[in-house]
Tab-separated table of N, CA and C in Angstrom:
chain	number	residue	atom	x	y	z
A	1	MET	N	210.036	-20.108	-3.748
A	1	MET	CA	209.386	-18.751	-3.666
A	1	MET	C	209.462	-17.902	-4.645
A	2	ARG	N	208.625	-17.214	-5.018
A	2	ARG	CA	208.639	-16.266	-6.059
A	2	ARG	C	208.559	-14.698	-5.403
A	3	ILE	N	209.375	-14.269	-5.781
A	3	ILE	CA	209.261	-12.379	-5.059
A	3	ILE	C	209.159	-11.595	-6.345
A	4	ILE	N	208.554	-10.725	-6.472
A	4	ILE	CA	208.536	-9.277	-7.147
A	4	ILE	C	209.451	-8.466	-6.902
A	5	LYS	N	210.238	-7.971	-7.611
A	5	LYS	CA	211.132	-6.579	-7.711
A	5	LYS	C	211.337	-5.960	-9.093
A	6	LYS	N	211.641	-4.718	-8.866
A	6	LYS	CA	211.666	-3.761	-9.591
A	6	LYS	C	212.936	-3.674	-10.444
A	7	ALA	N	213.125	-3.553	-11.900
A	7	ALA	CA	213.921	-3.783	-13.146
A	7	ALA	C	213.552	-2.442	-13.921
A	8	ALA	N	214.575	-1.700	-14.067
A	8	ALA	CA	214.376	-0.129	-15.156
A	8	ALA	C	214.537	-0.403	-16.824
A	9	VAL	N	213.589	0.044	-17.424
A	9	VAL	CA	213.720	-0.599	-18.815
A	9	VAL	C	214.474	0.567	-19.477
A	10	LYS	N	215.515	0.491	-20.368
A	10	LYS	CA	216.275	1.465	-20.894
A	10	LYS	C	216.165	1.377	-22.371
A	11	HIS	N	215.984	2.053	-23.276
A	11	HIS	CA	215.667	2.212	-24.398
A	11	HIS	C	216.975	2.800	-25.251
A	12	VAL	N	217.512	2.126	-26.463
A	12	VAL	CA	218.611	2.276	-27.017
A	12	VAL	C	218.383	3.654	-28.418
A	13	LEU	N	218.989	4.672	-27.882
A	13	LEU	CA	218.335	5.791	-29.062
A	13	LEU	C	218.772	5.313	-30.540
A	14	THR	N	218.091	4.721	-31.458
A	14	THR	CA	218.568	4.781	-32.806
A	14	THR	C	217.491	5.711	-33.839
A	15	ASP	N	218.194	5.891	-35.070
A	15	ASP	CA	216.932	6.835	-35.838
A	15	ASP	C	215.525	6.393	-35.746
A	16	LYS	N	215.283	5.113	-35.785
A	16	LYS	CA	213.628	4.621	-35.569
A	16	LYS	C	213.254	4.892	-34.496
A	17	MET	N	213.604	5.018	-33.489
A	17	MET	CA	213.671	5.534	-32.057
A	17	MET	C	213.162	6.834	-31.852
A	18	ARG	N	214.155	7.581	-32.498
A	18	ARG	CA	214.040	8.950	-32.473
A	18	ARG	C	212.890	9.619	-33.435
A	19	GLU	N	212.664	9.268	-34.265
A	19	GLU	CA	211.442	9.267	-35.183
A	19	GLU	C	210.333	9.169	-34.479
A	20	LYS	N	210.349	8.263	-33.792
A	20	LYS	CA	209.005	7.366	-33.285
A	20	LYS	C	208.782	8.749	-31.796
A	21	MET	N	209.817	8.960	-31.190
A	21	MET	CA	210.092	9.990	-30.006
A	21	MET	C	209.435	11.130	-30.452
A	22	VAL	N	210.046	11.837	-31.861
A	22	VAL	CA	209.707	12.911	-32.036
A	22	VAL	C	208.162	13.208	-32.489
A	23	SER	N	207.907	12.101	-32.932
A	23	SER	CA	206.278	12.199	-33.627
A	23	SER	C	205.474	12.410	-32.434
A	24	ASP	N	205.822	11.213	-31.513
A	24	ASP	CA	205.304	11.318	-30.166
A	24	ASP	C	204.960	12.595	-29.288
A	25	PHE	N	206.401	13.497	-29.617
A	25	PHE	CA	205.963	14.695	-28.819
A	25	PHE	C	205.305	15.754	-29.409
A	26	HIS	N	205.272	15.641	-31.025
A	26	HIS	CA	204.680	16.470	-31.516
A	26	HIS	C	203.317	16.150	-31.773
A	27	ARG	N	202.651	14.860	-31.599
A	27	ARG	CA	201.287	14.408	-31.513
A	27	ARG	C	200.931	15.239	-30.200
A	28	ASP	N	201.738	14.992	-28.923
A	28	ASP	CA	201.446	15.188	-27.636
A	28	ASP	C	201.062	16.776	-27.687
A	29	GLN	N	201.956	17.279	-28.251
A	29	GLN	CA	201.793	19.042	-28.624
A	29	GLN	C	200.807	19.403	-29.324
A	30	ARG	N	200.046	18.625	-30.374
A	30	ARG	CA	199.022	19.235	-31.087
A	30	ARG	C	198.157	18.825	-30.158
A	31	GLN	N	198.019	17.479	-29.298
A	31	GLN	CA	196.588	17.503	-28.196
A	31	GLN	C	196.708	18.463	-26.915
A	32	LEU	N	197.643	19.000	-26.909
A	32	LEU	CA	197.706	20.059	-25.646
A	32	LEU	C	197.361	21.115	-26.226
A	33	ASN	N	197.770	21.679	-27.338
A	33	ASN	CA	197.232	22.861	-28.076
A	33	ASN	C	195.718	22.727	-28.397
A	34	LYS	N	195.237	21.316	-28.831
A	34	LYS	CA	193.482	21.558	-28.780
A	34	LYS	C	192.832	21.565	-27.886
A	35	GLU	N	193.223	21.031	-26.230
A	35	GLU	CA	192.837	21.258	-25.333
A	35	GLU	C	192.943	22.800	-24.701
A	36	ILE	N	193.885	23.673	-25.458
A	36	ILE	CA	194.002	24.913	-24.790
A	36	ILE	C	192.970	25.571	-25.553
A	37	GLU	N	192.875	25.389	-26.881
A	37	GLU	CA	191.469	26.017	-27.751
A	37	GLU	C	190.235	25.571	-27.079
A	38	GLN	N	189.890	24.226	-26.662
A	38	GLN	CA	188.868	23.778	-26.288
A	38	GLN	C	188.390	24.413	-24.952
A	39	LEU	N	189.429	24.577	-23.854
A	39	LEU	CA	189.502	25.360	-22.713
A	39	LEU	C	188.828	26.757	-23.204
A	40	ARG	N	189.597	27.713	-23.881
A	40	ARG	CA	189.389	29.068	-24.362
A	40	ARG	C	187.666	29.194	-24.603
A	41	PHE	N	187.724	27.913	-25.497
A	41	PHE	CA	186.198	27.940	-25.735
A	41	PHE	C	185.073	28.296	-24.711
A	42	GLN	N	185.577	26.946	-24.259
A	42	GLN	CA	184.408	26.904	-22.738
A	42	GLN	C	184.168	27.793	-21.978
A	43	MET	N	185.504	28.534	-21.639
A	43	MET	CA	185.699	29.806	-20.754
A	43	MET	C	184.488	31.249	-21.437
A	44	GLN	N	184.830	31.297	-22.603
A	44	GLN	CA	184.081	32.366	-23.294
A	44	GLN	C	182.549	31.801	-22.996
A	45	LYS	N	182.377	30.799	-23.263
A	45	LYS	CA	181.031	30.285	-23.216
A	45	LYS	C	180.238	30.338	-21.863
A	46	GLN	N	181.340	29.989	-20.699
A	46	GLN	CA	180.682	30.306	-19.460
A	46	GLN	C	180.753	31.496	-19.053
A	47	TRP	N	181.686	32.447	-19.680
A	47	TRP	CA	181.562	33.890	-19.033
A	47	TRP	C	180.824	34.480	-19.949
A	48	LYS	N	180.091	34.351	-20.588
A	48	LYS	CA	179.130	34.728	-21.462
A	48	LYS	C	177.820	34.710	-20.365
A	49	THR	N	177.419	33.780	-19.912
A	49	THR	CA	176.392	33.208	-19.130
A	49	THR	C	176.393	33.374	-17.736
A	50	ALA	N	177.387	33.903	-17.178
A	50	ALA	CA	177.772	34.123	-15.907
A	50	ALA	C	177.049	35.691	-15.340
A	51	ASP	N	176.736	35.800	-14.290
A	51	ASP	CA	175.632	37.082	-13.871
A	51	ASP	C	176.115	38.132	-13.275
A	52	THR	N	177.027	37.298	-12.857
A	52	THR	CA	177.870	38.600	-11.682
A	52	THR	C	179.365	38.802	-11.898
A	53	GLY	N	179.946	39.781	-11.974
A	53	GLY	CA	181.348	40.214	-12.286
A	53	GLY	C	182.101	38.935	-11.013
A	54	TRP	N	181.841	38.752	-9.741
A	54	TRP	CA	182.650	38.113	-9.455
A	54	TRP	C	182.419	36.494	-9.663
A	55	LYS	N	181.365	35.989	-10.242
A	55	LYS	CA	181.472	34.935	-10.796
A	55	LYS	C	182.293	34.468	-12.115
A	56	LYS	N	182.512	36.065	-13.249
A	56	LYS	CA	183.112	35.831	-14.179
A	56	LYS	C	184.504	36.080	-13.833
A	57	THR	N	185.059	36.791	-13.100
A	57	THR	CA	186.393	36.523	-12.338
A	57	THR	C	186.975	35.071	-11.711
A	58	GLU	N	185.850	34.492	-11.131
A	58	GLU	CA	186.447	33.277	-10.830
A	58	GLU	C	186.416	32.090	-12.087
A	59	ILE	N	185.660	32.415	-13.159
A	59	ILE	CA	185.432	31.572	-14.197
A	59	ILE	C	187.109	31.584	-14.806
A	60	LYS	N	187.258	32.785	-15.194
A	60	LYS	CA	188.179	33.027	-15.859
A	60	LYS	C	189.791	32.676	-15.161
A	61	GLU	N	189.733	32.702	-13.594
A	61	GLU	CA	190.835	32.621	-13.358
A	61	GLU	C	190.986	31.046	-12.931
A	62	ARG	N	189.966	30.193	-12.955
A	62	ARG	CA	190.136	28.593	-13.111
A	62	ARG	C	190.317	28.366	-14.404
A	63	TYR	N	189.640	29.009	-15.803
A	63	TYR	CA	190.428	28.604	-16.639
A	63	TYR	C	191.673	28.724	-17.294
A	64	ASP	N	192.154	30.259	-16.681
A	64	ASP	CA	193.373	30.684	-17.219
A	64	ASP	C	194.681	29.583	-16.657
A	65	LYS	N	194.050	29.083	-15.413
A	65	LYS	CA	194.909	28.320	-14.454
A	65	LYS	C	194.887	27.046	-15.223
A	66	GLU	N	194.062	26.220	-15.752
A	66	GLU	CA	194.160	24.937	-16.422
A	66	GLU	C	194.783	25.024	-17.784
A	67	ILE	N	194.759	26.556	-18.696
A	67	ILE	CA	195.244	26.402	-19.630
A	67	ILE	C	197.157	26.890	-19.630
A	68	GLU	N	197.220	27.405	-18.452
A	68	GLU	CA	198.625	27.522	-18.164
A	68	GLU	C	199.182	26.465	-17.607
A	69	LYS	N	198.549	25.292	-16.965
A	69	LYS	CA	198.877	23.883	-17.013
A	69	LYS	C	199.312	23.534	-18.349
A	70	ARG	N	198.410	23.640	-19.205
A	70	ARG	CA	198.754	22.974	-20.588
A	70	ARG	C	199.899	23.629	-21.614
A	71	LYS	N	199.851	25.136	-20.858
A	71	LYS	CA	201.406	25.770	-22.201
A	71	LYS	C	202.336	25.068	-21.429
A	72	GLU	N	202.520	25.123	-20.124
A	72	GLU	CA	203.766	24.431	-19.188
A	72	GLU	C	204.047	23.179	-19.602
A	73	LYS	N	203.127	22.336	-19.960
A	73	LYS	CA	203.332	21.145	-20.661
A	73	LYS	C	203.830	20.962	-22.166
A	74	VAL	N	203.484	22.189	-22.783
A	74	VAL	CA	203.933	22.069	-24.361
A	74	VAL	C	205.535	22.794	-23.972
A	75	LYS	N	205.284	23.544	-23.201
A	75	LYS	CA	207.224	24.040	-23.121
A	75	LYS	C	208.122	23.263	-22.720
A	76	HIS	N	207.579	22.147	-21.814
A	76	HIS	CA	208.293	20.937	-21.438
A	76	HIS	C	208.572	20.188	-22.360
A	77	SER	N	207.690	20.088	-23.304
A	77	SER	CA	207.900	19.062	-24.441
A	77	SER	C	208.792	19.403	-25.456
A	78	GLU	N	208.426	20.659	-25.805
A	78	GLU	CA	209.871	21.703	-26.683
A	78	GLU	C	210.865	21.512	-25.921
A	79	PHE	N	210.904	21.717	-24.934
A	79	PHE	CA	212.646	21.205	-24.261
A	79	PHE	C	213.458	19.746	-24.201
A	80	GLN	N	211.884	19.017	-24.161
A	80	GLN	CA	212.575	17.416	-24.559
A	80	GLN	C	213.236	17.401	-25.865
A	81	LEU	N	212.128	17.705	-26.743
A	81	LEU	CA	212.459	17.760	-28.087
A	81	LEU	C	214.025	17.978	-28.264
A	82	THR	N	214.349	19.189	-27.721
A	82	THR	CA	215.904	19.761	-27.950
A	82	THR	C	216.505	19.040	-27.557
A	83	GLN	N	216.451	18.518	-26.273
A	83	GLN	CA	217.367	17.918	-25.846
A	83	GLN	C	217.538	16.659	-26.471
A	84	LEU	N	216.533	15.921	-27.169
A	84	LEU	CA	216.404	14.650	-27.933
A	84	LEU	C	217.362	14.570	-29.459
A	85	GLU	N	217.101	15.824	-29.805
A	85	GLU	CA	218.077	16.067	-31.162
A	85	GLU	C	219.366	15.846	-31.016
A	86	GLN	N	219.846	16.590	-29.387
A	86	GLN	CA	221.107	16.603	-29.092
A	86	GLN	C	221.855	15.325	-28.513
A	87	LEU	N	220.924	14.093	-28.396
A	87	LEU	CA	221.496	13.116	-27.992
A	87	LEU	C	222.027	12.295	-29.383
A	88	PRO	N	223.633	11.605	-28.902
A	88	PRO	CA	223.917	10.757	-30.152
A	88	PRO	C	223.206	9.499	-29.991
A	89	PRO	N	222.715	9.076	-31.595
A	89	PRO	CA	223.079	7.558	-31.661
A	89	PRO	C	223.451	6.864	-30.481
A	90	GLY	N	222.704	5.473	-29.854
A	90	GLY	CA	223.147	4.416	-29.226
A	90	GLY	C	223.083	4.968	-28.146
A	91	THR	N	222.654	6.193	-27.403
A	91	THR	CA	222.483	6.616	-25.818
A	91	THR	C	221.274	5.570	-25.405
A	92	GLU	N	221.503	5.614	-24.195
A	92	GLU	CA	220.217	4.589	-23.218
A	92	GLU	C	219.544	5.778	-22.615
A	93	ILE	N	218.409	5.461	-23.201
A	93	ILE	CA	217.343	6.390	-22.452
A	93	ILE	C	216.397	5.791	-21.416
A	94	GLY	N	216.234	5.891	-20.114
A	94	GLY	CA	215.649	5.284	-19.339
A	94	GLY	C	213.938	5.910	-19.356
A	95	SER	N	213.143	4.681	-19.217
A	95	SER	CA	212.022	4.893	-19.457
A	95	SER	C	210.907	4.489	-18.633
A	96	ARG	N	211.031	3.741	-17.773
A	96	ARG	CA	210.152	3.242	-16.777
A	96	ARG	C	210.941	2.224	-16.130
A	97	GLU	N	209.964	1.655	-15.218
A	97	GLU	CA	210.455	0.426	-14.091
A	97	GLU	C	209.347	-0.600	-14.409
A	98	VAL	N	209.637	-1.700	-14.367
A	98	VAL	CA	208.910	-2.904	-14.322
A	98	VAL	C	208.901	-3.926	-13.357
A	99	ASP	N	207.779	-4.699	-12.783
A	99	ASP	CA	207.934	-5.462	-11.913
A	99	ASP	C	208.396	-6.578	-12.455
A	100	VAL	N	209.460	-7.427	-11.564
A	100	VAL	CA	209.852	-8.661	-12.430
A	100	VAL	C	209.617	-9.946	-11.177
A	101	ILE	N	209.287	-10.962	-11.704
A	101	ILE	CA	209.371	-12.182	-10.572
A	101	ILE	C	210.721	-13.256	-10.789
A	102	GLU	N	211.019	-13.205	-9.613
A	102	GLU	CA	212.422	-14.041	-9.533
A	102	GLU	C	211.874	-15.114	-8.638
A	103	GLU	N	212.809	-16.505	-8.785
A	103	GLU	CA	212.370	-17.539	-7.828
A	103	GLU	C	213.447	-17.523	-6.817
A	104	VAL	N	213.343	-17.637	-5.854
A	104	VAL	CA	214.258	-17.713	-4.636
A	104	VAL	C	214.231	-19.082	-4.234
A	105	ALA	N	215.241	-19.425	-3.146
A	105	ALA	CA	214.970	-20.609	-2.422
A	105	ALA	C	216.269	-20.491	-1.371
A	106	GLU	N	216.191	-21.171	-0.199
A	106	GLU	CA	217.029	-20.744	0.843
A	106	GLU	C	218.283	-21.648	0.178
A	107	GLY	N	219.305	-20.779	1.011
A	107	GLY	CA	220.318	-20.772	0.052
A	107	GLY	C	221.275	-20.056	-0.803
A	108	ASP	N	220.336	-19.703	-1.843
A	108	ASP	CA	220.271	-18.991	-2.871
A	108	ASP	C	220.614	-17.234	-2.177
A	109	GLU	N	222.009	-16.855	-3.219
A	109	GLU	CA	222.275	-15.539	-3.158
A	109	GLU	C	221.068	-14.495	-3.289
A	110	TRP	N	220.951	-13.225	-2.522
A	110	TRP	CA	219.824	-12.625	-2.587
A	110	TRP	C	220.017	-11.770	-3.770
A	111	PRO	N	218.915	-11.753	-4.836
A	111	PRO	CA	219.154	-11.188	-6.028
A	111	PRO	C	219.171	-9.914	-6.075
A	112	SER	N	219.933	-9.355	-6.996
A	112	SER	CA	220.257	-7.979	-7.334
A	112	SER	C	218.969	-7.066	-7.343
A	113	GLN	N	218.859	-6.220	-6.540
A	113	GLN	CA	217.954	-5.235	-6.977
A	113	GLN	C	218.028	-4.039	-7.983
A	114	ASN	N	219.094	-4.164	-8.742
A	114	ASN	CA	219.613	-3.180	-9.508
A	114	ASN	C	219.583	-3.823	-11.135
A	115	GLN	N	218.583	-4.090	-11.448
A	115	GLN	CA	218.595	-4.798	-12.795
A	115	GLN	C	217.920	-3.920	-13.947
A	116	GLU	N	218.390	-3.919	-15.053
A	116	GLU	CA	217.804	-3.141	-16.332
A	116	GLU	C	217.910	-4.086	-17.349
A	117	ILE	N	216.814	-3.725	-18.291
A	117	ILE	CA	216.460	-4.443	-19.191
A	117	ILE	C	216.560	-3.571	-20.667
A	118	VAL	N	217.817	-3.683	-21.363
A	118	VAL	CA	217.904	-2.714	-22.468
A	118	VAL	C	217.002	-3.185	-23.918
A	119	VAL	N	216.132	-2.395	-24.133
A	119	VAL	CA	215.503	-2.298	-25.613
A	119	VAL	C	216.252	-1.829	-26.797
A	120	GLN	N	216.069	-2.528	-27.920
A	120	GLN	CA	216.376	-1.360	-28.862
A	120	GLN	C	215.377	-2.168	-30.073
A	121	ASP	N	214.634	-0.884	-30.641
A	121	ASP	CA	214.088	-0.744	-31.553
A	121	ASP	C	212.684	-2.085	-31.275
A	122	GLY	N	212.118	-2.221	-29.959
A	122	GLY	CA	211.639	-3.009	-29.679
A	122	GLY	C	211.795	-4.424	-28.997
A	123	ILE	N	213.023	-4.774	-29.535
A	123	ILE	CA	213.797	-6.001	-29.283
A	123	ILE	C	214.485	-6.122	-27.611
A	124	ILE	N	214.027	-6.901	-26.768
A	124	ILE	CA	215.231	-7.062	-25.684
A	124	ILE	C	216.290	-7.576	-26.351
A	125	THR	N	217.117	-6.684	-26.308
A	125	THR	CA	218.744	-6.804	-26.175
A	125	THR	C	219.530	-7.524	-25.197
A	126	GLN	N	219.188	-6.976	-24.005
A	126	GLN	CA	220.269	-7.050	-22.964
A	126	GLN	C	219.522	-7.127	-21.567
A	127	ILE	N	219.666	-8.320	-20.712
A	127	ILE	CA	218.937	-7.768	-19.071
A	127	ILE	C	220.496	-7.970	-18.528
A	128	ARG	N	220.548	-7.044	-17.476
A	128	ARG	CA	221.850	-7.265	-16.792
A	128	ARG	C	221.754	-5.860	-15.602
A	129	ASN	N	223.013	-6.356	-14.484
A	129	ASN	CA	222.881	-5.407	-13.240
A	129	ASN	C	222.636	-3.934	-13.833
A	130	LYS	N	222.318	-3.356	-12.917
A	130	LYS	CA	222.003	-1.855	-13.132
A	130	LYS	C	224.183	-1.436	-13.111
A	131	ARG	N	224.364	-0.393	-13.952
A	131	ARG	CA	225.685	0.026	-13.906
A	131	ARG	C	226.047	0.951	-12.746
A	132	SER	N	227.084	1.176	-12.149
A	132	SER	CA	227.097	1.869	-11.054
A	132	SER	C	228.737	2.509	-11.274
A	133	ASP	N	228.933	3.710	-10.789
A	133	ASP	CA	230.361	4.396	-11.019
A	133	ASP	C	231.567	3.583	-10.079
A	134	ASP	N	230.943	2.714	-8.938
A	134	ASP	CA	231.902	2.441	-8.184
A	134	ASP	C	231.698	0.733	-7.794
A	135	GLU	N	232.702	0.123	-7.111
A	135	GLU	CA	232.100	-1.046	-6.321
A	135	GLU	C	231.178	-1.059	-5.560
A	136	ASN	N	230.966	0.082	-4.762
A	136	ASN	CA	230.084	-0.115	-3.746
A	136	ASN	C	228.795	0.317	-3.911
A	137	GLY	N	228.628	0.131	-5.784
A	137	GLY	CA	227.155	0.608	-5.934
A	137	GLY	C	226.652	2.188	-5.455
A	138	MET	N	227.689	2.813	-5.417
A	138	MET	CA	227.387	4.325	-5.203
A	138	MET	C	227.480	4.786	-6.843
A	139	VAL	N	226.723	5.734	-6.853
A	139	VAL	CA	226.426	6.321	-8.653
A	139	VAL	C	226.928	7.488	-8.496
């Protein structure tokens, strides 16, 4: 019988990985800033065509809310960049979880739910049981 379980994927921070992550953060920030400018333009366009003061206020509030969401995402991205700069090489960064298919049969030990896949520069370097701080699996 096959079962599906989760495994955490961790990337080892190398110079190549750091450069890619910095590039991705900058790309995301540029995209968010472009969206902010587009929203401002759309807000001005709709604001000019609105006929009542109430409708103008509603338009401004709606667009301001969307603009603020994107500004928060930019701030979060900037914070992540500063954190990334402080991390030493070799640090493992958790990225996501993936589904893993495992074969089980009667009499087998139940497979550990806590597996990690370690990736370095796009190559799987290790598949291991998740680390814990004590023997009981308590972190």
